[in-house]
Amino acid sequence: LSHIESKGFIATAGKEKNNMCEGDMSATASNSALRGPDPKIIDLLQQRDEKTPFTSLEFFPPRTDAGVKNLGSRLERMKNNVQPLFSDITWGAGGSTAGLSMDIALQMHKAGHVANLHLTCTNMTKEGDSDPLAAVRDALRTAYEGGIRNIVALRGDPASGETEWTASEGGFTCALDLVKFIRSEYGDEFGIAVAGYPEGHPDAITDLKEEEVVNMTEAEKGRCSFMDGVTRVCKDEDYEKEMVYLKEKVDAGADIIITQMFFDTAVYTTFVRDCRSRGIDCPIIPGLMCINAVAGFNKMAKFCKTRVTPALRQVVDDLPDDPDAVKAFGIEFGTKMCRELLESGLTLGLHFYTLNLEKVVYGIAEQLGLLTKEVESNEADAATMVAVGSAWAREGDHVKTLYGNGIITELRDDGVAKIEMKNWLLAGGQKPAAYLRKEHYEKIF
């Protein structure tokens, strides 16, 4: 195990990180525990002045050693400048960053953050152990011994190269199983957050036919999305199933809900009122994706099937090819959203999906009067802030191949990607497509 220093990480990203011995992990946990255990987030919320808004931040484990080291410095700066109530670290699609996520969470705790560790059901098996839940037990034990007292219980995204999520044999099938397991093993020792989906979980969102579009209910119109000529929506009957399941997670022991990203505040306010009318009374914290780049915005909106209003779509499409201008708009739009959310009276918290960057978060916090001091962001290391899972190409990603560069337009279940080649033109302006296995193309960052 690498040594973790107070001013940053000296750590190893990648597969080697996940092969650390138990003795080294226990030593790190013991060092972190010297600070004393974190408070549970639900307790912090109940103790707060109800008139003062709070922020929380979310980070992901970077792919490279340099990225991990730079994240350590950023965590320290953002803790001092924003003073988040708590800070999340993600677990990585397919359980890809388990060891590194744990290390970062322990360092966050040691450095003074209230760490909120994501834990998923995906690939949570331990090599050589017949118990399919052994890895989950180990993760919870390490977190607990390291002073972490907050877990985000998630199903998780599909593993590398897979388009659909599948449960490990004998393992958990959903986040509800994980919530129940944590409560059965640790009682109330951990605070537990779960995800809420104001527009419906992406798996529950349907591509509509033309006749279905015209027959949408008013509720469906309020949460539908339109992209690439297709209208998508979580239909009312599926939305109701989502609500029933969310209540089951809360009834099983979840303390708080953190929402999936959204770009229309009316979607959030409707979602909260729908929750309250169904007896879901716990805090519901809005998750806010900071707009840092047009390509990233488009990719995430497509991947999550997120509603983008026509007005927002027009502004984003008209933005100049200038990173500073895009970030300035991200601050402007993010500030407007946050003010609307706070003025709604339905939340006092703002949870920022930072993308491991700081400029837009600082800009929004400053406009809201939530920045603790005047600061200048340092994003010179932005190129190192690429997630491990980002190496797995998805639809819409740019890739390079032996035949030139292109864009993935389809990912088949057998792992073959349909790639529209950018540099070739056929008669009538048509672009040829190549069908390649994942070992024959590489994602462009």
XYZ file of C-alpha atoms in Angstrom:
445
model
C 0.000 0.000 0.000
C 1.248 3.435 -0.876
C 1.724 6.033 1.814
C -0.939 8.730 1.964
C 0.268 12.166 2.949
C -1.743 15.050 4.375
C -0.941 17.395 1.482
C -1.842 14.950 -1.260
C -1.613 11.385 -2.459
C 1.445 9.348 -3.219
C -0.579 6.510 -4.635
C -0.857 4.037 -7.443
C -3.885 4.023 -9.713
C -4.949 1.051 -11.799
C -5.150 -2.682 -11.321
C -2.093 -2.987 -9.104
C -3.852 -0.921 -6.498
C -6.505 -3.568 -6.047
C -3.965 -6.261 -5.148
C -2.840 -4.778 -1.831
C -2.435 -7.048 1.177
C -4.874 -6.951 4.067
C -2.198 -5.924 6.551
C -1.379 -2.753 4.654
C -5.042 -1.860 4.276
C -5.592 -2.343 7.999
C -2.661 -0.036 8.743
C -4.212 2.698 6.616
C -7.545 2.179 8.307
C -5.926 2.447 11.729
C -4.142 5.673 10.806
C -7.395 7.195 9.546
C -9.216 6.122 12.675
C -6.905 8.282 14.802
C -9.072 11.240 13.807
C -12.135 9.553 15.245
C -15.152 8.387 13.260
C -17.053 10.751 11.000
C -20.506 11.898 12.042
C -23.388 10.474 10.048
C -24.703 12.873 7.407
C -28.279 12.508 8.642
C -27.147 13.673 12.093
C -25.365 16.688 10.578
C -28.519 17.604 8.672
C -30.689 17.363 11.752
C -28.285 19.570 13.723
C -28.054 22.326 11.095
C -29.499 25.817 11.138
C -32.434 25.412 8.759
C -31.822 28.845 7.222
C -28.263 28.225 6.044
C -27.710 26.388 2.732
C -24.966 23.798 2.553
C -22.911 22.276 -0.224
C -21.546 18.791 -0.761
C -19.112 17.571 -3.394
C -18.596 14.413 -5.419
C -15.308 13.141 -6.880
C -14.182 10.084 -8.821
C -10.920 8.091 -8.721
C -8.645 9.255 -11.577
C -7.048 6.787 -13.992
C -3.407 7.755 -13.506
C -0.943 8.230 -10.654
C -0.637 11.908 -11.552
C -4.396 12.305 -11.446
C -4.620 10.670 -8.018
C -1.884 12.939 -6.653
C -3.525 16.045 -8.119
C -6.891 15.043 -6.711
C -5.352 15.026 -3.234
C -4.358 18.660 -3.623
C -7.769 19.571 -5.016
C -9.575 17.875 -2.141
C -7.594 19.967 0.334
C -8.275 23.215 -1.535
C -11.978 22.590 -1.991
C -12.423 21.562 1.641
C -10.982 24.893 2.748
C -12.687 27.037 0.103
C -16.178 25.526 -0.001
C -16.364 23.731 3.362
C -18.672 20.959 2.107
C -20.930 19.265 4.619
C -19.748 15.949 3.148
C -17.825 14.660 0.141
C -18.550 11.610 -2.022
C -16.094 9.333 -3.780
C -17.490 7.026 -6.458
C -16.855 3.285 -6.693
C -16.316 3.033 -10.462
C -18.430 1.245 -13.069
C -18.284 -2.503 -12.662
C -16.431 -2.191 -9.345
C -13.373 -1.118 -11.326
C -11.905 1.240 -8.731
C -12.734 -0.569 -5.482
C -9.263 -0.444 -3.916
C -8.481 3.073 -5.060
C -11.922 4.362 -4.051
C -11.385 2.999 -0.566
C -7.923 4.567 -0.296
C -9.242 7.961 -1.382
C -12.195 7.735 1.008
C -9.846 6.963 3.908
C -7.636 9.904 2.939
C -10.666 12.195 2.660
C -11.639 11.220 6.192
C -8.115 11.730 7.460
C -7.899 15.156 5.784
C -11.084 16.406 7.442
C -13.794 15.635 4.915
C -16.885 13.734 6.017
C -16.396 10.918 3.523
C -19.455 9.447 1.803
C -18.226 6.243 0.158
C -20.117 4.820 -2.802
C -20.544 1.049 -2.687
C -22.088 -1.002 -5.491
C -23.386 -4.501 -6.099
C -21.375 -4.938 -9.311
C -18.448 -7.386 -9.375
C -18.368 -7.467 -5.567
C -16.883 -10.935 -5.325
C -13.567 -11.807 -3.670
C -11.139 -13.987 -5.581
C -10.718 -17.394 -3.969
C -13.673 -16.942 -1.607
C -16.848 -18.959 -2.089
C -18.883 -16.343 -0.207
C -20.285 -13.953 -2.861
C -20.663 -11.241 -0.207
C -17.111 -11.446 1.157
C -15.900 -8.388 -0.754
C -18.825 -6.319 0.525
C -18.103 -7.401 4.088
C -14.432 -6.521 3.655
C -15.251 -3.109 2.211
C -17.629 -2.264 5.039
C -15.167 -3.492 7.659
C -12.305 -1.461 6.186
C -14.485 1.640 5.952
C -15.750 1.233 9.497
C -12.299 0.634 10.974
C -11.039 3.661 9.045
C -13.582 6.002 10.624
C -15.978 6.207 7.672
C -19.599 6.245 8.743
C -21.446 7.088 5.523
C -22.191 4.833 2.550
C -24.029 5.463 -0.716
C -25.695 2.140 -1.546
C -26.004 1.677 -5.318
C -26.662 -1.086 -7.786
C -23.807 0.177 -9.978
C -23.210 0.480 -13.710
C -22.373 -2.445 -16.012
C -18.827 -3.753 -15.955
C -16.297 -3.011 -18.691
C -17.470 -3.976 -22.167
C -21.007 -4.810 -21.038
C -24.118 -2.913 -22.057
C -26.491 -4.423 -19.495
C -26.117 -4.862 -15.747
C -26.093 -8.402 -14.400
C -25.889 -9.599 -10.807
C -22.967 -11.694 -9.589
C -23.954 -15.277 -8.846
C -25.247 -15.420 -5.290
C -24.693 -11.682 -4.861
C -27.012 -8.731 -4.482
C -29.479 -7.956 -7.242
C -30.178 -4.319 -6.395
C -29.367 -1.436 -4.062
C -32.243 -2.467 -1.784
C -30.397 -5.704 -1.012
C -27.282 -3.710 -0.114
C -29.212 -1.358 2.196
C -30.749 -4.309 4.008
C -27.362 -6.025 4.319
C -25.654 -2.957 5.806
C -28.418 -2.536 8.362
C -28.369 -6.241 9.252
C -24.577 -6.245 9.726
C -24.024 -2.835 11.334
C -27.364 -1.620 12.642
C -27.382 2.182 12.723
C -23.603 2.573 12.743
C -23.561 3.753 9.116
C -25.544 6.552 7.567
C -26.910 5.303 4.238
C -27.707 7.372 1.159
C -29.468 6.025 -1.916
C -30.012 7.388 -5.404
C -33.234 8.996 -6.559
C -34.132 9.505 -10.203
C -36.395 12.514 -10.826
C -36.790 11.567 -14.494
C -36.785 7.831 -13.845
C -33.829 5.464 -13.903
C -32.267 5.338 -17.407
C -33.210 1.642 -17.607
C -36.851 2.626 -17.053
C -36.885 5.303 -19.761
C -38.540 4.324 -23.055
C -37.971 5.519 -26.618
C -41.399 6.638 -27.825
C -43.083 6.060 -31.156
C -44.710 9.028 -32.877
C -48.221 8.076 -31.756
C -46.987 7.732 -28.171
C -45.424 11.211 -28.197
C -48.728 12.928 -28.960
C -50.481 10.915 -26.242
C -48.081 11.724 -23.391
C -49.667 12.814 -20.116
C -48.812 16.210 -18.644
C -46.597 14.511 -16.073
C -44.723 12.662 -18.823
C -44.283 15.868 -20.808
C -42.672 17.444 -17.769
C -39.900 14.842 -17.498
C -39.419 13.683 -21.107
C -36.223 14.270 -23.067
C -35.570 14.784 -26.758
C -32.262 13.975 -28.410
C -31.137 12.784 -31.837
C -34.698 12.970 -33.081
C -36.054 10.627 -30.406
C -38.408 11.471 -27.542
C -37.773 9.438 -24.399
C -39.672 9.260 -21.139
C -40.213 7.195 -18.047
C -43.883 6.388 -18.571
C -46.289 7.025 -15.711
C -46.648 3.332 -14.848
C -42.869 2.894 -14.771
C -42.392 6.103 -12.779
C -44.802 4.733 -10.188
C -42.731 1.543 -9.938
C -39.652 3.727 -9.402
C -41.420 5.489 -6.536
C -42.456 2.227 -4.908
C -38.901 0.937 -5.090
C -37.440 4.170 -3.718
C -39.782 3.961 -0.727
C -38.672 0.371 -0.160
C -35.048 1.539 0.009
C -35.927 4.253 2.524
C -38.115 1.933 4.588
C -35.243 -0.583 4.641
C -32.954 1.965 6.301
C -31.769 4.653 3.890
C -31.385 8.029 5.646
C -31.111 10.402 2.684
C -31.660 10.491 -1.070
C -29.209 12.119 -3.501
C -30.709 12.630 -6.930
C -29.437 11.837 -10.380
C -28.384 14.957 -12.288
C -31.034 17.106 -13.958
C -31.044 20.401 -15.841
C -34.670 21.422 -15.287
C -35.468 22.449 -11.725
C -39.187 21.749 -12.249
C -38.271 18.063 -12.593
C -36.716 18.107 -9.116
C -39.532 19.995 -7.412
C -42.119 17.658 -8.938
C -40.076 14.647 -7.848
C -39.815 15.854 -4.235
C -43.549 16.522 -4.027
C -44.258 13.106 -5.534
C -42.002 11.537 -2.895
C -43.689 13.379 -0.055
C -47.152 12.374 -1.266
C -46.050 8.734 -1.095
C -44.657 8.916 2.426
C -40.981 9.334 1.521
C -40.045 11.915 4.135
C -36.228 11.778 4.344
C -34.001 14.609 3.034
C -33.743 14.684 -0.782
C -30.574 16.451 -1.906
C -30.432 17.623 -5.542
C -27.457 16.352 -7.560
C -26.078 19.049 -9.874
C -23.792 18.309 -12.813
C -21.451 21.230 -13.423
C -21.260 22.220 -17.094
C -17.548 22.359 -17.885
C -17.502 21.402 -21.572
C -20.076 21.074 -24.342
C -18.931 17.582 -25.335
C -19.121 16.377 -21.754
C -22.564 17.919 -21.288
C -23.894 16.248 -24.442
C -22.357 12.903 -23.576
C -23.732 12.781 -20.030
C -27.171 14.011 -21.092
C -27.319 11.258 -23.697
C -25.948 8.539 -21.424
C -28.373 9.374 -18.593
C -31.244 10.254 -20.984
C -31.539 13.566 -19.169
C -34.142 16.161 -20.042
C -32.627 19.247 -21.699
C -35.126 22.037 -22.263
C -35.257 23.579 -25.767
C -33.991 26.886 -24.357
C -30.956 25.249 -22.732
C -30.264 23.176 -25.851
C -30.224 26.300 -27.999
C -27.822 28.139 -25.709
C -25.441 25.183 -25.457
C -25.464 24.654 -29.220
C -24.655 28.346 -29.757
C -21.755 28.479 -27.294
C -18.434 29.421 -28.895
C -15.596 26.920 -29.106
C -13.938 28.517 -26.086
C -13.428 26.605 -22.812
C -13.563 29.776 -20.708
C -16.850 30.834 -22.303
C -18.361 27.409 -21.655
C -17.302 27.469 -18.000
C -18.663 31.013 -17.635
C -22.008 29.737 -18.911
C -21.735 26.761 -16.553
C -21.417 29.197 -13.661
C -24.299 31.352 -14.892
C -26.665 28.460 -15.531
C -25.635 26.568 -12.389
C -26.201 29.642 -10.230
C -29.672 30.130 -11.712
C -30.582 26.506 -11.027
C -29.283 26.643 -7.457
C -31.214 29.816 -6.679
C -34.418 28.288 -8.022
C -33.854 25.159 -5.934
C -33.168 27.081 -2.738
C -36.118 29.409 -3.344
C -38.406 26.393 -3.785
C -38.047 25.671 -0.072
C -37.651 21.957 -0.824
C -33.920 21.738 -0.119
C -31.189 23.535 1.766
C -28.458 21.417 0.215
C -26.693 21.461 -3.155
C -24.688 18.382 -4.158
C -22.179 19.149 -6.933
C -20.905 16.511 -9.320
C -17.564 18.285 -9.648
C -15.989 16.079 -12.365
C -12.857 16.535 -10.219
C -12.692 20.195 -11.288
C -13.198 23.343 -9.273
C -13.659 26.506 -11.349
C -17.395 26.159 -11.990
C -18.085 25.030 -8.418
C -16.208 28.039 -7.042
C -18.030 30.364 -9.429
C -21.452 29.110 -8.385
C -20.567 29.108 -4.691
C -19.290 32.689 -4.958
C -22.492 33.885 -6.630
C -24.525 32.237 -3.870
C -22.356 33.664 -1.093
C -21.178 30.183 -0.089
C -17.478 30.581 -0.868
C -15.518 30.920 2.342
C -12.831 33.158 0.836
C -11.694 34.644 -2.469
C -9.821 32.020 -4.431
C -8.524 31.373 -7.897
C -9.146 27.907 -9.242
C -6.228 25.837 -10.433
C -7.242 23.559 -13.286
C -3.859 23.231 -14.956
C -4.085 19.531 -14.134
C -7.516 19.068 -15.741
C -6.167 16.615 -18.321
C -5.287 14.171 -15.510
C -8.863 14.123 -14.204
C -10.131 11.218 -16.291
C -12.078 8.442 -14.614
C -11.024 4.811 -14.786
C -14.354 3.877 -16.325
C -13.883 6.556 -18.975
C -11.551 4.173 -20.772
C -14.614 2.096 -21.643
C -16.076 3.587 -24.784
C -19.799 4.183 -25.017
C -22.141 5.445 -27.712
C -21.176 8.970 -28.763
C -17.501 8.570 -27.834
C -14.754 9.455 -30.303
C -12.359 6.599 -31.044
C -9.334 5.924 -33.197
C -8.949 2.804 -35.294
C -6.594 1.345 -37.880
C -8.899 2.878 -40.505
C -8.990 6.384 -39.027
C -10.974 8.198 -36.366
C -14.706 7.882 -35.851
C -17.680 8.041 -33.489
C -19.371 5.058 -31.865
C -23.011 5.082 -32.918
C -23.987 1.668 -31.570
C -22.655 -0.874 -29.058
C -23.943 -4.394 -29.550
C -24.405 -6.974 -26.817
C -21.524 -9.041 -28.194
C -19.114 -6.135 -27.640
C -18.888 -5.082 -31.277
C -19.103 -1.330 -31.883
C -20.531 0.354 -34.953
C -18.166 3.227 -35.709
C -19.022 6.006 -38.165
C -15.755 6.974 -39.830
C -15.139 10.730 -39.846
C -12.516 11.046 -42.572
C -14.164 9.041 -45.328
C -16.986 10.269 -47.547
C -19.013 8.209 -49.987
C -21.293 9.381 -52.769
C -23.977 11.727 -51.547
C -21.963 12.687 -48.476
C -22.548 9.368 -46.740
C -20.057 8.243 -44.117
C -19.059 4.565 -44.015
C -19.350 2.560 -40.803
C -16.978 -0.068 -39.467
C -17.980 -2.874 -37.117
C -15.072 -3.535 -34.767
C -14.435 -5.444 -31.561
C -13.222 -3.407 -28.577
C -9.609 -4.542 -28.973
C -9.556 -2.876 -32.409
C -10.416 0.671 -31.351
C -9.229 3.074 -28.661
C -11.139 5.893 -27.029
C -9.926 9.440 -27.686
C -9.880 11.717 -24.603
